Amino acid sequence: MFPIGGRGTAALAEHVLTTGHGSWWTDRTVRPRVIAVTCGDHALLAGDPTALTSADLAPLAGLCVEASDRFLPLLGAAFDRLHSWDRMLYVHHATGVPPRVPRGVTVRRLRPEDGPALAAIVPTMSWIHATWGGPAGLAASGLGWAAFRKGRVLAVACTRFTGSRYEDVACATDPSERRQPLALACVQGLTDDISARGRIATWSCSRDNRASRLLAWTAGFRLIREYVHHTTGPVPVSNASILGEAA
């Protein structure tokens, strides 16, 4: 139900299958009619929507869901709020602008021993390690770069979803350290690594996130398509869901 070699968040299914971070959900264990895969705050949903009722989508509450238009009536009935979110998908095609790293800052690949430093980042950055099960998982993955000053993490770029052909990139910067090329330096280190692995970097962001779009362009990413995903609110019903977490 989920194509191999997908770009952007479409690599989520391969990421969960490869890393073990995330969950699979099915309506039944043998010949499932519907499958959902979740990781961090994202979900992919595929299959036959007529096999479910609105109550069955309860496990997807509070997530950003990507699904075909066939699921929209069911999603709309399942949640008190369903917000459509316009997104943009970029692919790394061009040479980025070389960043000038400030004096006293070191930009390097993350190492397993960096887990405590990642755990100490400001709360607004903590989403960056959600698809790796936490700071220790990201630090040990070998798929992240960070800017450090005296052992403190100022900015992080990492592979958010790793697939067989594409790796989707995410980055976060300490609010007090913005307007410096720290994120750009981290992203360029990461994209060099991704190219060396024989894969292609992608970048997914909201159409309204001008800062993210500008950073992507500066780092050498170019827009290839726009799409929509849906953020889900609370569940208005309390009936049991037939979707079960698969082993």
PDB file of C-alpha atoms in Angstrom:
ATOM      1  CA  MET A   1       0.000   0.000   0.000  1.00  0.00           C
ATOM      2  CA  PHE A   2       2.992   2.317   0.461  1.00  0.00           C
ATOM      3  CA  PRO A   3       5.329   2.642  -2.529  1.00  0.00           C
ATOM      4  CA  ILE A   4       9.040   2.035  -2.052  1.00  0.00           C
ATOM      5  CA  GLY A   5      11.317   4.994  -2.782  1.00  0.00           C
ATOM      6  CA  GLY A   6       8.841   7.734  -1.888  1.00  0.00           C
ATOM      7  CA  ARG A   7       9.927  11.358  -1.517  1.00  0.00           C
ATOM      8  CA  GLY A   8       9.415  13.579   1.510  1.00  0.00           C
ATOM      9  CA  THR A   9       7.070  12.237   4.156  1.00  0.00           C
ATOM     10  CA  ALA A  10       6.215   9.361   1.801  1.00  0.00           C
ATOM     11  CA  ALA A  11       9.459   7.819   3.096  1.00  0.00           C
ATOM     12  CA  LEU A  12       7.827   7.472   6.538  1.00  0.00           C
ATOM     13  CA  ALA A  13       6.776   3.856   5.951  1.00  0.00           C
ATOM     14  CA  GLU A  14      10.288   2.807   4.955  1.00  0.00           C
ATOM     15  CA  HIS A  15      11.696   4.718   7.936  1.00  0.00           C
ATOM     16  CA  VAL A  16       9.505   2.818  10.405  1.00  0.00           C
ATOM     17  CA  LEU A  17      10.226  -0.500   8.710  1.00  0.00           C
ATOM     18  CA  THR A  18      13.990   0.105   8.717  1.00  0.00           C
ATOM     19  CA  THR A  19      14.539   1.790  12.081  1.00  0.00           C
ATOM     20  CA  GLY A  20      11.758   0.358  14.233  1.00  0.00           C
ATOM     21  CA  HIS A  21      10.759   3.857  15.373  1.00  0.00           C
ATOM     22  CA  GLY A  22       7.009   4.306  14.923  1.00  0.00           C
ATOM     23  CA  SER A  23       3.985   2.021  14.683  1.00  0.00           C
ATOM     24  CA  TRP A  24       1.915   0.103  12.157  1.00  0.00           C
ATOM     25  CA  TRP A  25      -1.870  -0.105  12.515  1.00  0.00           C
ATOM     26  CA  THR A  26      -4.170  -2.537  10.688  1.00  0.00           C
ATOM     27  CA  ASP A  27      -7.865  -3.383  10.797  1.00  0.00           C
ATOM     28  CA  ARG A  28      -7.039  -7.101  10.896  1.00  0.00           C
ATOM     29  CA  THR A  29      -3.879  -9.175  11.033  1.00  0.00           C
ATOM     30  CA  VAL A  30      -4.592 -11.341   7.970  1.00  0.00           C
ATOM     31  CA  ARG A  31      -5.150  -9.571   4.633  1.00  0.00           C
ATOM     32  CA  PRO A  32      -5.697  -6.115   6.157  1.00  0.00           C
ATOM     33  CA  ARG A  33      -7.977  -3.774   4.277  1.00  0.00           C
ATOM     34  CA  VAL A  34      -6.550  -0.604   5.827  1.00  0.00           C
ATOM     35  CA  ILE A  35      -3.042   0.169   7.047  1.00  0.00           C
ATOM     36  CA  ALA A  36      -1.789   3.235   8.862  1.00  0.00           C
ATOM     37  CA  VAL A  37       1.813   3.927   9.793  1.00  0.00           C
ATOM     38  CA  THR A  38       2.707   6.580  12.365  1.00  0.00           C
ATOM     39  CA  CYS A  39       5.992   8.156  13.424  1.00  0.00           C
ATOM     40  CA  GLY A  40       6.559  11.366  15.349  1.00  0.00           C
ATOM     41  CA  ASP A  41       3.513  13.518  14.659  1.00  0.00           C
ATOM     42  CA  HIS A  42       2.921  12.166  11.139  1.00  0.00           C
ATOM     43  CA  ALA A  43       0.776   9.366   9.737  1.00  0.00           C
ATOM     44  CA  LEU A  44       0.220   7.736   6.369  1.00  0.00           C
ATOM     45  CA  LEU A  45      -3.142   6.073   5.773  1.00  0.00           C
ATOM     46  CA  ALA A  46      -3.991   3.775   2.877  1.00  0.00           C
ATOM     47  CA  GLY A  47      -6.439   1.084   1.842  1.00  0.00           C
ATOM     48  CA  ASP A  48     -10.210   0.844   1.640  1.00  0.00           C
ATOM     49  CA  PRO A  49     -11.979   3.556   3.698  1.00  0.00           C
ATOM     50  CA  THR A  50     -15.273   1.649   3.522  1.00  0.00           C
ATOM     51  CA  ALA A  51     -13.729  -0.954   5.848  1.00  0.00           C
ATOM     52  CA  LEU A  52     -13.724   1.560   8.713  1.00  0.00           C
ATOM     53  CA  THR A  53     -16.114   3.702  10.711  1.00  0.00           C
ATOM     54  CA  SER A  54     -15.207   7.181  11.915  1.00  0.00           C
ATOM     55  CA  ALA A  55     -14.509   5.819  15.411  1.00  0.00           C
ATOM     56  CA  ASP A  56     -11.815   3.537  13.998  1.00  0.00           C
ATOM     57  CA  LEU A  57      -9.535   6.498  13.222  1.00  0.00           C
ATOM     58  CA  ALA A  58      -9.105   7.381  16.923  1.00  0.00           C
ATOM     59  CA  PRO A  59      -5.429   6.216  16.957  1.00  0.00           C
ATOM     60  CA  LEU A  60      -4.655   9.034  14.495  1.00  0.00           C
ATOM     61  CA  ALA A  61      -5.862  11.847  16.762  1.00  0.00           C
ATOM     62  CA  GLY A  62      -3.470  14.759  17.045  1.00  0.00           C
ATOM     63  CA  LEU A  63      -1.391  13.744  14.010  1.00  0.00           C
ATOM     64  CA  CYS A  64      -0.681  15.158  10.559  1.00  0.00           C
ATOM     65  CA  VAL A  65      -2.309  12.614   8.249  1.00  0.00           C
ATOM     66  CA  GLU A  66      -1.588  12.035   4.579  1.00  0.00           C
ATOM     67  CA  ALA A  67      -4.207   9.987   2.765  1.00  0.00           C
ATOM     68  CA  SER A  68      -6.033   9.878  -0.551  1.00  0.00           C
ATOM     69  CA  ASP A  69      -9.138  11.998  -1.031  1.00  0.00           C
ATOM     70  CA  ARG A  70     -11.247   8.867  -0.553  1.00  0.00           C
ATOM     71  CA  PHE A  71     -10.521   9.076   3.186  1.00  0.00           C
ATOM     72  CA  LEU A  72     -11.565  12.731   3.589  1.00  0.00           C
ATOM     73  CA  PRO A  73     -15.260  12.115   4.444  1.00  0.00           C
ATOM     74  CA  LEU A  74     -14.219   9.568   7.063  1.00  0.00           C
ATOM     75  CA  LEU A  75     -11.526  11.844   8.508  1.00  0.00           C
ATOM     76  CA  GLY A  76     -13.996  14.727   8.656  1.00  0.00           C
ATOM     77  CA  ALA A  77     -16.482  12.619  10.586  1.00  0.00           C
ATOM     78  CA  ALA A  78     -13.853  11.188  12.936  1.00  0.00           C
ATOM     79  CA  PHE A  79     -12.530  14.369  14.537  1.00  0.00           C
ATOM     80  CA  ASP A  80     -13.925  17.530  16.077  1.00  0.00           C
ATOM     81  CA  ARG A  81     -11.386  19.484  14.027  1.00  0.00           C
ATOM     82  CA  LEU A  82      -9.754  18.600  10.718  1.00  0.00           C
ATOM     83  CA  HIS A  83      -7.459  21.260   9.337  1.00  0.00           C
ATOM     84  CA  SER A  84      -6.100  21.146   5.778  1.00  0.00           C
ATOM     85  CA  TRP A  85      -2.455  22.196   5.663  1.00  0.00           C
ATOM     86  CA  ASP A  86      -0.818  23.265   2.401  1.00  0.00           C
ATOM     87  CA  ARG A  87       2.666  21.831   2.141  1.00  0.00           C
ATOM     88  CA  MET A  88       5.625  22.162  -0.229  1.00  0.00           C
ATOM     89  CA  LEU A  89       8.078  19.452  -1.228  1.00  0.00           C
ATOM     90  CA  TYR A  90      11.624  20.306  -2.302  1.00  0.00           C
ATOM     91  CA  VAL A  91      14.416  18.106  -3.677  1.00  0.00           C
ATOM     92  CA  HIS A  92      18.120  18.872  -3.302  1.00  0.00           C
ATOM     93  CA  HIS A  93      19.271  19.775  -6.822  1.00  0.00           C
ATOM     94  CA  ALA A  94      21.662  22.731  -6.587  1.00  0.00           C
ATOM     95  CA  THR A  95      24.834  23.796  -4.794  1.00  0.00           C
ATOM     96  CA  GLY A  96      24.023  25.643  -1.598  1.00  0.00           C
ATOM     97  CA  VAL A  97      25.437  28.975  -0.464  1.00  0.00           C
ATOM     98  CA  PRO A  98      28.557  28.347   1.689  1.00  0.00           C
ATOM     99  CA  PRO A  99      27.815  29.384   5.302  1.00  0.00           C
ATOM    100  CA  ARG A 100      30.181  31.398   7.481  1.00  0.00           C
ATOM    101  CA  VAL A 101      30.148  29.732  10.887  1.00  0.00           C
ATOM    102  CA  PRO A 102      30.614  32.212  13.783  1.00  0.00           C
ATOM    103  CA  ARG A 103      33.765  32.066  15.875  1.00  0.00           C
ATOM    104  CA  GLY A 104      33.510  29.643  18.774  1.00  0.00           C
ATOM    105  CA  VAL A 105      30.906  27.416  17.076  1.00  0.00           C
ATOM    106  CA  THR A 106      31.652  23.861  15.913  1.00  0.00           C
ATOM    107  CA  VAL A 107      29.440  22.176  13.317  1.00  0.00           C
ATOM    108  CA  ARG A 108      29.816  18.401  13.074  1.00  0.00           C
ATOM    109  CA  ARG A 109      28.051  15.083  12.716  1.00  0.00           C
ATOM    110  CA  LEU A 110      26.192  13.897  15.808  1.00  0.00           C
ATOM    111  CA  ARG A 111      27.728  11.063  17.830  1.00  0.00           C
ATOM    112  CA  PRO A 112      26.103   8.647  20.310  1.00  0.00           C
ATOM    113  CA  GLU A 113      27.603  10.540  23.248  1.00  0.00           C
ATOM    114  CA  ASP A 114      25.705  13.674  22.179  1.00  0.00           C
ATOM    115  CA  GLY A 115      22.431  12.285  23.559  1.00  0.00           C
ATOM    116  CA  PRO A 116      22.521  14.347  26.794  1.00  0.00           C
ATOM    117  CA  ALA A 117      23.281  17.559  24.875  1.00  0.00           C
ATOM    118  CA  LEU A 118      20.309  16.892  22.563  1.00  0.00           C
ATOM    119  CA  ALA A 119      18.110  16.170  25.582  1.00  0.00           C
ATOM    120  CA  ALA A 120      19.018  19.612  26.972  1.00  0.00           C
ATOM    121  CA  ILE A 121      17.840  21.602  23.932  1.00  0.00           C
ATOM    122  CA  VAL A 122      15.075  24.150  24.449  1.00  0.00           C
ATOM    123  CA  PRO A 123      11.535  22.651  24.385  1.00  0.00           C
ATOM    124  CA  THR A 124      10.646  24.360  21.101  1.00  0.00           C
ATOM    125  CA  MET A 125      13.331  22.250  19.379  1.00  0.00           C
ATOM    126  CA  SER A 126      12.451  18.881  20.927  1.00  0.00           C
ATOM    127  CA  TRP A 127      10.263  17.810  17.994  1.00  0.00           C
ATOM    128  CA  ILE A 128      13.457  17.292  15.985  1.00  0.00           C
ATOM    129  CA  HIS A 129      14.183  13.897  17.568  1.00  0.00           C
ATOM    130  CA  ALA A 130      10.577  12.603  17.679  1.00  0.00           C
ATOM    131  CA  THR A 131      11.003  10.280  14.675  1.00  0.00           C
ATOM    132  CA  TRP A 132      14.022   8.674  16.361  1.00  0.00           C
ATOM    133  CA  GLY A 133      12.337   7.819  19.639  1.00  0.00           C
ATOM    134  CA  GLY A 134      14.101  10.617  21.517  1.00  0.00           C
ATOM    135  CA  PRO A 135      17.474  12.368  21.767  1.00  0.00           C
ATOM    136  CA  ALA A 136      19.504   9.201  22.345  1.00  0.00           C
ATOM    137  CA  GLY A 137      18.043   7.595  19.229  1.00  0.00           C
ATOM    138  CA  LEU A 138      18.883  10.571  17.041  1.00  0.00           C
ATOM    139  CA  ALA A 139      22.380  10.886  18.472  1.00  0.00           C
ATOM    140  CA  ALA A 140      23.076   7.197  17.781  1.00  0.00           C
ATOM    141  CA  SER A 141      21.545   7.197  14.289  1.00  0.00           C
ATOM    142  CA  GLY A 142      24.532   8.798  12.549  1.00  0.00           C
ATOM    143  CA  LEU A 143      22.025  10.801  10.485  1.00  0.00           C
ATOM    144  CA  GLY A 144      22.247  14.192  12.157  1.00  0.00           C
ATOM    145  CA  TRP A 145      24.465  17.278  12.314  1.00  0.00           C
ATOM    146  CA  ALA A 146      24.542  19.954  14.994  1.00  0.00           C
ATOM    147  CA  ALA A 147      26.144  23.294  15.796  1.00  0.00           C
ATOM    148  CA  PHE A 148      27.763  23.378  19.246  1.00  0.00           C
ATOM    149  CA  ARG A 149      29.105  26.136  21.444  1.00  0.00           C
ATOM    150  CA  LYS A 150      30.839  24.964  24.634  1.00  0.00           C
ATOM    151  CA  GLY A 151      28.922  21.679  24.499  1.00  0.00           C
ATOM    152  CA  ARG A 152      25.517  23.314  24.010  1.00  0.00           C
ATOM    153  CA  VAL A 153      23.450  22.465  20.923  1.00  0.00           C
ATOM    154  CA  LEU A 154      22.478  25.617  19.033  1.00  0.00           C
ATOM    155  CA  ALA A 155      21.009  24.080  15.872  1.00  0.00           C
ATOM    156  CA  VAL A 156      20.289  20.584  14.557  1.00  0.00           C
ATOM    157  CA  ALA A 157      19.625  19.130  11.117  1.00  0.00           C
ATOM    158  CA  CYS A 158      18.747  15.476  10.727  1.00  0.00           C
ATOM    159  CA  THR A 159      17.172  12.923   8.468  1.00  0.00           C
ATOM    160  CA  ARG A 160      13.579  12.890   9.690  1.00  0.00           C
ATOM    161  CA  PHE A 161      12.469   9.958   7.509  1.00  0.00           C
ATOM    162  CA  THR A 162      15.026   7.698   5.851  1.00  0.00           C
ATOM    163  CA  GLY A 163      14.013   5.733   2.781  1.00  0.00           C
ATOM    164  CA  SER A 164      15.750   3.533   0.239  1.00  0.00           C
ATOM    165  CA  ARG A 165      16.175   6.375  -2.249  1.00  0.00           C
ATOM    166  CA  TYR A 166      15.320   9.629  -0.442  1.00  0.00           C
ATOM    167  CA  GLU A 167      15.972  11.082   3.004  1.00  0.00           C
ATOM    168  CA  ASP A 168      13.655  13.823   4.229  1.00  0.00           C
ATOM    169  CA  VAL A 169      15.532  16.548   6.111  1.00  0.00           C
ATOM    170  CA  ALA A 170      14.400  18.536   9.146  1.00  0.00           C
ATOM    171  CA  CYS A 171      16.162  21.249  11.119  1.00  0.00           C
ATOM    172  CA  ALA A 172      15.626  23.275  14.266  1.00  0.00           C
ATOM    173  CA  THR A 173      17.456  26.265  15.764  1.00  0.00           C
ATOM    174  CA  ASP A 174      17.485  27.679  19.272  1.00  0.00           C
ATOM    175  CA  PRO A 175      15.344  30.871  19.050  1.00  0.00           C
ATOM    176  CA  SER A 176      18.111  32.878  20.688  1.00  0.00           C
ATOM    177  CA  GLU A 177      20.576  31.797  17.970  1.00  0.00           C
ATOM    178  CA  ARG A 178      18.551  32.569  14.858  1.00  0.00           C
ATOM    179  CA  ARG A 179      19.630  34.923  12.039  1.00  0.00           C
ATOM    180  CA  GLN A 180      22.979  33.162  11.925  1.00  0.00           C
ATOM    181  CA  PRO A 181      23.962  30.540   9.304  1.00  0.00           C
ATOM    182  CA  LEU A 182      23.969  27.733  11.906  1.00  0.00           C
ATOM    183  CA  ALA A 183      21.062  25.756  10.469  1.00  0.00           C
ATOM    184  CA  LEU A 184      22.443  26.205   6.952  1.00  0.00           C
ATOM    185  CA  ALA A 185      25.822  24.794   8.009  1.00  0.00           C
ATOM    186  CA  CYS A 186      24.135  21.787   9.642  1.00  0.00           C
ATOM    187  CA  VAL A 187      21.921  21.171   6.610  1.00  0.00           C
ATOM    188  CA  GLN A 188      24.848  21.315   4.216  1.00  0.00           C
ATOM    189  CA  GLY A 189      26.843  18.830   6.283  1.00  0.00           C
ATOM    190  CA  LEU A 190      23.843  16.516   6.305  1.00  0.00           C
ATOM    191  CA  THR A 191      23.085  16.803   2.584  1.00  0.00           C
ATOM    192  CA  ASP A 192      26.725  15.996   1.794  1.00  0.00           C
ATOM    193  CA  ASP A 193      26.356  12.846   3.896  1.00  0.00           C
ATOM    194  CA  ILE A 194      23.092  11.924   2.167  1.00  0.00           C
ATOM    195  CA  SER A 195      24.725  12.271  -1.253  1.00  0.00           C
ATOM    196  CA  ALA A 196      27.650  10.136  -0.081  1.00  0.00           C
ATOM    197  CA  ARG A 197      25.138   7.428   0.903  1.00  0.00           C
ATOM    198  CA  GLY A 198      23.838   7.447  -2.673  1.00  0.00           C
ATOM    199  CA  ARG A 199      20.511   8.992  -1.726  1.00  0.00           C
ATOM    200  CA  ILE A 200      18.752  12.286  -2.450  1.00  0.00           C
ATOM    201  CA  ALA A 201      17.752  14.809   0.209  1.00  0.00           C
ATOM    202  CA  THR A 202      14.202  16.172   0.293  1.00  0.00           C
ATOM    203  CA  TRP A 203      12.636  18.966   2.317  1.00  0.00           C
ATOM    204  CA  SER A 204       8.994  19.262   3.379  1.00  0.00           C
ATOM    205  CA  CYS A 205       7.509  22.387   4.947  1.00  0.00           C
ATOM    206  CA  SER A 206       4.362  24.464   5.260  1.00  0.00           C
ATOM    207  CA  ARG A 207       3.641  26.935   2.489  1.00  0.00           C
ATOM    208  CA  ASP A 208       3.304  29.575   5.219  1.00  0.00           C
ATOM    209  CA  ASN A 209       6.754  28.877   6.704  1.00  0.00           C
ATOM    210  CA  ARG A 210       8.735  31.477   4.795  1.00  0.00           C
ATOM    211  CA  ALA A 211      11.878  31.004   6.899  1.00  0.00           C
ATOM    212  CA  SER A 212      11.951  27.262   6.166  1.00  0.00           C
ATOM    213  CA  ARG A 213      11.366  27.833   2.461  1.00  0.00           C
ATOM    214  CA  LEU A 214      14.189  30.385   2.307  1.00  0.00           C
ATOM    215  CA  LEU A 215      16.574  28.071   4.143  1.00  0.00           C
ATOM    216  CA  ALA A 216      15.713  25.209   1.779  1.00  0.00           C
ATOM    217  CA  TRP A 217      16.406  27.383  -1.272  1.00  0.00           C
ATOM    218  CA  THR A 218      19.678  28.686   0.161  1.00  0.00           C
ATOM    219  CA  ALA A 219      20.814  25.134   0.899  1.00  0.00           C
ATOM    220  CA  GLY A 220      20.197  24.037  -2.705  1.00  0.00           C
ATOM    221  CA  PHE A 221      16.683  22.548  -2.534  1.00  0.00           C
ATOM    222  CA  ARG A 222      14.224  23.256  -5.338  1.00  0.00           C
ATOM    223  CA  LEU A 223      10.430  22.983  -5.281  1.00  0.00           C
ATOM    224  CA  ILE A 224       8.940  20.018  -7.147  1.00  0.00           C
ATOM    225  CA  ARG A 225       5.324  19.914  -5.962  1.00  0.00           C
ATOM    226  CA  GLU A 226       2.725  21.130  -3.512  1.00  0.00           C
ATOM    227  CA  TYR A 227       0.367  18.864  -1.585  1.00  0.00           C
ATOM    228  CA  VAL A 228      -2.001  18.820   1.389  1.00  0.00           C
ATOM    229  CA  HIS A 229      -2.027  16.924   4.629  1.00  0.00           C
ATOM    230  CA  HIS A 230      -4.587  17.115   7.413  1.00  0.00           C
ATOM    231  CA  THR A 231      -4.070  17.799  11.100  1.00  0.00           C
ATOM    232  CA  THR A 232      -6.546  15.979  13.294  1.00  0.00           C
ATOM    233  CA  GLY A 233      -8.153  17.276  16.466  1.00  0.00           C
ATOM    234  CA  PRO A 234      -9.839  15.444  19.361  1.00  0.00           C
ATOM    235  CA  VAL A 235     -12.060  12.429  18.810  1.00  0.00           C
ATOM    236  CA  PRO A 236     -15.735  13.201  19.441  1.00  0.00           C
ATOM    237  CA  VAL A 237     -16.735   9.555  19.965  1.00  0.00           C
ATOM    238  CA  SER A 238     -15.574   6.982  22.506  1.00  0.00           C
ATOM    239  CA  ASN A 239     -16.337   3.767  20.623  1.00  0.00           C
ATOM    240  CA  ALA A 240     -13.526   1.223  20.387  1.00  0.00           C
ATOM    241  CA  SER A 241     -11.394   1.279  17.239  1.00  0.00           C
ATOM    242  CA  ILE A 242     -10.800  -1.835  15.160  1.00  0.00           C
ATOM    243  CA  LEU A 243      -7.347  -0.496  14.201  1.00  0.00           C
ATOM    244  CA  GLY A 244      -4.796  -2.406  16.230  1.00  0.00           C
ATOM    245  CA  GLU A 245      -1.084  -1.760  16.621  1.00  0.00           C
ATOM    246  CA  ALA A 246       0.767  -4.424  14.629  1.00  0.00           C
ATOM    247  CA  ALA A 247       3.876  -6.197  15.871  1.00  0.00           C
TER     248      ALA A 247
END
